[in-house]
mmCIF file of C-alpha atoms in Angstrom:
data_model
loop_
_atom_site.group_PDB
_atom_site.id
_atom_site.type_symbol
_atom_site.label_atom_id
_atom_site.label_comp_id
_atom_site.label_asym_id
_atom_site.label_seq_id
_atom_site.Cartn_x
_atom_site.Cartn_y
_atom_site.Cartn_z
ATOM 1 C CA MET A 1 3.282 11.985 49.157
ATOM 2 C CA GLN A 2 6.374 11.048 47.185
ATOM 3 C CA LYS A 3 4.832 7.640 46.436
ATOM 4 C CA TRP A 4 1.797 9.309 44.779
ATOM 5 C CA LEU A 5 4.041 11.550 42.726
ATOM 6 C CA ILE A 6 5.966 8.522 41.384
ATOM 7 C CA ILE A 7 2.684 6.754 40.570
ATOM 8 C CA LEU A 8 1.369 9.869 38.789
ATOM 9 C CA VAL A 9 4.579 10.292 36.730
ATOM 10 C CA GLY A 10 4.510 6.565 35.868
ATOM 11 C CA LEU A 11 0.886 6.812 34.794
ATOM 12 C CA ILE A 12 1.598 9.860 32.609
ATOM 13 C CA LEU A 13 4.554 8.076 30.974
ATOM 14 C CA ALA A 14 2.424 4.971 30.347
ATOM 15 C CA VAL A 15 -0.280 7.072 28.657
ATOM 16 C CA LEU A 16 2.334 8.845 26.518
ATOM 17 C CA VAL A 17 3.936 5.561 25.422
ATOM 18 C CA TYR A 18 0.496 4.135 24.634
ATOM 19 C CA GLU A 19 -0.425 7.164 22.511
ATOM 20 C CA VAL A 20 2.847 7.083 20.578
ATOM 21 C CA LEU A 21 2.449 3.367 19.828
ATOM 22 C CA ARG A 22 -1.222 3.784 18.897
ATOM 23 C CA ARG A 23 -0.401 6.571 16.451
ATOM 24 C CA GLN A 24 2.385 4.507 14.886
ATOM 25 C CA VAL A 25 0.004 1.572 14.348
ATOM 26 C CA LEU A 26 -2.676 3.844 12.870
ATOM 27 C CA LYS A 27 -0.146 5.535 10.592
ATOM 28 C CA ARG A 28 1.180 2.195 9.347
ATOM 29 C CA THR A 29 -2.351 0.881 8.747
ATOM 30 C CA ALA A 30 -3.328 4.023 6.835
ATOM 31 C CA LEU A 31 -0.187 3.714 4.681
ATOM 32 C CA LYS A 32 -0.983 0.071 3.858
ATOM 33 C CA ILE A 33 -4.535 1.003 2.855
ATOM 34 C CA ARG A 34 -3.320 3.931 0.710
ATOM 35 C CA LEU A 35 -0.734 1.758 -1.024
ATOM 36 C CA GLN A 36 -3.356 -0.891 -1.755
ATOM 37 C CA GLY A 37 -5.680 1.759 -3.211
ATOM 38 C CA GLN A 38 -2.828 3.259 -5.211
ATOM 39 C CA ARG A 39 -1.832 -0.159 -6.620
ATOM 40 C CA THR A 40 -5.435 -0.832 -7.633
ATOM 41 C CA THR A 41 -5.725 2.562 -9.337
ATOM 42 C CA ASP A 42 -2.313 2.211 -11.015
ATOM 43 C CA THR A 43 -3.259 -1.218 -12.383
ATOM 44 C CA ALA A 44 -6.541 0.130 -13.705
ATOM 45 C CA MET A 45 -4.877 3.090 -15.404
ATOM 46 C CA ALA A 46 -2.103 0.943 -16.916
ATOM 47 C CA THR A 47 -4.651 -1.527 -18.293
ATOM 48 C CA ILE A 48 -6.839 1.224 -19.713
ATOM 49 C CA LEU A 49 -3.961 3.140 -21.299
ATOM 50 C CA ARG A 50 -2.732 -0.054 -22.979
ATOM 51 C CA THR A 51 -6.252 -0.635 -24.311
ATOM 52 C CA LEU A 52 -6.574 2.943 -25.529
ATOM 53 C CA SER A 53 -3.135 3.119 -27.147
ATOM 54 C CA SER A 54 -4.615 2.075 -30.496
ATOM 55 C CA GLN A 55 -7.623 4.404 -30.356
ATOM 56 C CA THR A 56 -7.442 7.890 -31.826
ATOM 57 C CA ALA A 57 -8.629 9.680 -28.688
ATOM 58 C CA ALA A 58 -5.610 8.470 -26.753
ATOM 59 C CA GLN A 59 -2.929 7.964 -29.401
ATOM 60 C CA GLN A 60 -1.055 11.029 -28.182
ATOM 61 C CA VAL A 61 -0.713 9.594 -24.661
ATOM 62 C CA SER A 62 2.450 7.613 -23.969
ATOM 63 C CA GLY A 63 5.214 7.028 -21.464
ATOM 64 C CA GLN A 64 5.653 5.472 -18.048
ATOM 65 C CA LEU A 65 2.762 5.512 -15.619
ATOM 66 C CA HIS A 66 3.502 6.861 -12.154
ATOM 67 C CA SER A 67 1.059 8.183 -9.598
ATOM 68 C CA VAL A 68 1.373 10.571 -6.679
ATOM 69 C CA PRO A 69 -1.267 10.828 -3.938
ATOM 70 C CA VAL A 70 -3.150 14.120 -3.780
ATOM 71 C CA ALA A 71 -3.859 13.545 -0.082
ATOM 72 C CA THR A 72 -1.176 16.020 1.001
ATOM 73 C CA VAL A 73 -3.555 18.772 -0.083
ATOM 74 C CA TRP A 74 -6.910 17.201 0.749
ATOM 75 C CA GLY A 75 -6.179 15.237 3.907
ATOM 76 C CA ARG A 76 -5.697 11.726 5.198
ATOM 77 C CA GLY A 77 -7.441 8.753 3.709
ATOM 78 C CA VAL A 78 -8.240 10.352 0.358
ATOM 79 C CA MET A 79 -7.685 7.767 -2.364
ATOM 80 C CA ALA A 80 -6.973 10.145 -5.227
ATOM 81 C CA PHE A 81 -3.830 10.005 -7.322
ATOM 82 C CA GLU A 82 -2.267 12.270 -9.912
ATOM 83 C CA TYR A 83 -0.801 10.851 -13.108
ATOM 84 C CA VAL A 84 1.484 12.807 -15.424
ATOM 85 C CA ILE A 85 1.640 11.366 -18.932
ATOM 86 C CA GLU A 86 3.510 12.608 -21.973
ATOM 87 C CA ALA A 87 0.955 13.949 -24.449
ATOM 88 C CA PRO A 88 2.731 15.934 -27.186
ATOM 89 C CA GLY A 89 0.329 17.659 -29.539
ATOM 90 C CA MET A 90 -2.674 17.363 -27.236
ATOM 91 C CA THR A 91 -4.702 20.543 -26.781
ATOM 92 C CA THR A 92 -7.102 21.690 -24.096
ATOM 93 C CA ALA A 93 -9.923 21.011 -26.560
ATOM 94 C CA ASP A 94 -9.049 17.270 -26.254
ATOM 95 C CA LEU A 95 -9.378 17.188 -22.458
ATOM 96 C CA HIS A 96 -13.148 16.762 -22.313
ATOM 97 C CA GLU A 97 -13.058 13.804 -24.707
ATOM 98 C CA ILE A 98 -10.082 12.177 -22.952
ATOM 99 C CA ARG A 99 -11.793 12.542 -19.590
ATOM 100 C CA LYS A 100 -15.020 11.032 -20.932
ATOM 101 C CA VAL A 101 -13.223 8.102 -22.560
ATOM 102 C CA LEU A 102 -11.130 7.410 -19.463
ATOM 103 C CA ASN A 103 -14.148 7.567 -17.155
ATOM 104 C CA ASN A 104 -16.049 5.119 -19.370
ATOM 105 C CA HIS A 105 -13.119 2.711 -19.358
ATOM 106 C CA LEU A 106 -12.522 3.136 -15.619
ATOM 107 C CA GLN A 107 -16.163 2.336 -14.948
ATOM 108 C CA ALA A 108 -15.994 -0.785 -17.137
ATOM 109 C CA TYR A 109 -12.726 -1.833 -15.477
ATOM 110 C CA ALA A 110 -14.240 -1.415 -12.000
ATOM 111 C CA GLN A 111 -17.233 -3.539 -13.001
ATOM 112 C CA ASP A 112 -14.996 -6.236 -14.539
ATOM 113 C CA GLU A 113 -12.790 -6.332 -11.436
ATOM 114 C CA GLN A 114 -15.795 -6.064 -9.098
ATOM 115 C CA LEU A 115 -14.526 -2.885 -7.450
ATOM 116 C CA SER A 116 -17.378 -1.260 -5.622
ATOM 117 C CA ALA A 117 -17.656 2.296 -4.425
ATOM 118 C CA TRP A 118 -18.122 3.266 -0.802
ATOM 119 C CA HIS A 119 -21.844 2.896 -0.020
ATOM 120 C CA ASP A 120 -22.591 2.462 -3.754
ATOM 121 C CA ALA A 121 -21.871 6.152 -4.376
ATOM 122 C CA GLY A 122 -21.396 5.757 -8.123
ATOM 123 C CA PRO A 123 -18.424 4.514 -10.133
ATOM 124 C CA ALA A 124 -15.576 3.253 -7.935
ATOM 125 C CA LEU A 125 -12.902 4.790 -10.184
ATOM 126 C CA ARG A 126 -13.218 8.175 -11.828
ATOM 127 C CA VAL A 127 -11.172 10.984 -13.316
ATOM 128 C CA THR A 128 -11.700 14.051 -11.156
ATOM 129 C CA ASP A 129 -9.507 16.550 -12.990
ATOM 130 C CA THR A 130 -7.484 16.907 -16.199
ATOM 131 C CA TRP A 131 -5.141 19.612 -17.394
ATOM 132 C CA LEU A 132 -2.196 20.134 -19.717
ATOM 133 C CA ARG A 133 1.155 21.624 -18.821
ATOM 134 C CA ASP A 134 4.345 21.584 -20.901
ATOM 135 C CA GLY A 135 3.150 18.854 -23.267
ATOM 136 C CA GLN A 136 2.080 16.607 -20.394
ATOM 137 C CA LEU A 137 -1.400 15.420 -19.531
ATOM 138 C CA HIS A 138 -2.137 15.612 -15.805
ATOM 139 C CA LEU A 139 -4.948 13.404 -14.515
ATOM 140 C CA ASP A 140 -6.377 13.068 -11.038
ATOM 141 C CA VAL A 141 -8.082 9.720 -10.542
ATOM 142 C CA ALA A 142 -10.089 8.873 -7.419
ATOM 143 C CA TYR A 143 -10.777 5.400 -6.073
ATOM 144 C CA LEU A 144 -13.988 5.858 -4.113
ATOM 145 C CA MET A 145 -13.285 3.211 -1.468
ATOM 146 C CA ASN A 146 -13.910 5.216 1.710
ATOM 147 C CA GLU A 147 -15.725 8.159 3.243
ATOM 148 C CA ALA A 148 -12.713 10.495 3.016
ATOM 149 C CA THR A 149 -12.605 10.084 -0.773
ATOM 150 C CA PHE A 150 -16.374 10.555 -0.996
ATOM 151 C CA GLU A 151 -16.060 13.831 0.940
ATOM 152 C CA TYR A 152 -13.159 14.865 -1.327
ATOM 153 C CA LEU A 153 -15.394 14.369 -4.380
ATOM 154 C CA GLU A 154 -18.176 16.361 -2.710
ATOM 155 C CA ASP A 155 -15.710 19.199 -2.025
ATOM 156 C CA LEU A 156 -14.630 19.146 -5.684
ATOM 157 C CA ARG A 157 -18.266 19.330 -6.811
ATOM 158 C CA ARG A 158 -18.867 22.340 -4.570
ATOM 159 C CA LEU A 159 -15.702 24.065 -5.826
ATOM 160 C CA ASN A 160 -16.655 23.463 -9.458
ATOM 161 C CA ARG A 161 -20.171 24.828 -8.867
ATOM 162 C CA GLU A 162 -18.719 28.020 -7.425
ATOM 163 C CA HIS A 163 -16.549 28.658 -10.493
#
């Protein structure tokens, strides 16, 4: 009887160790994928903002480019990143035009770099939200490289339809 109890405890410990290690590997893999997606999106945005710096629609935008994942709100695997850019003098009336210009340039960049969307679901890179706060332009940019990001965009569409 005692022999079976030791075997059972050993088996339970082995399963627990396996699960902990499996989760660590999955977490590390997910982080690597997110960082790769973030680097791709950061490079695209930096390139586009340099290109736009001489155009009137984006002359007000300046400063360092830094992104933060929005996945903490929307869940794991979502390749969407928020950028906060100094934009003194910009008004909410400018947001539609800025969003349109950025989306056009993101689409061209994705084509030039041969970035494809998950299951050809449209442009691989796109601005999903823009707003102003305290003289700063906030942009959410999605890199549609997986199903989680596709579902995130679908959720945003549903939310926008309801409002």
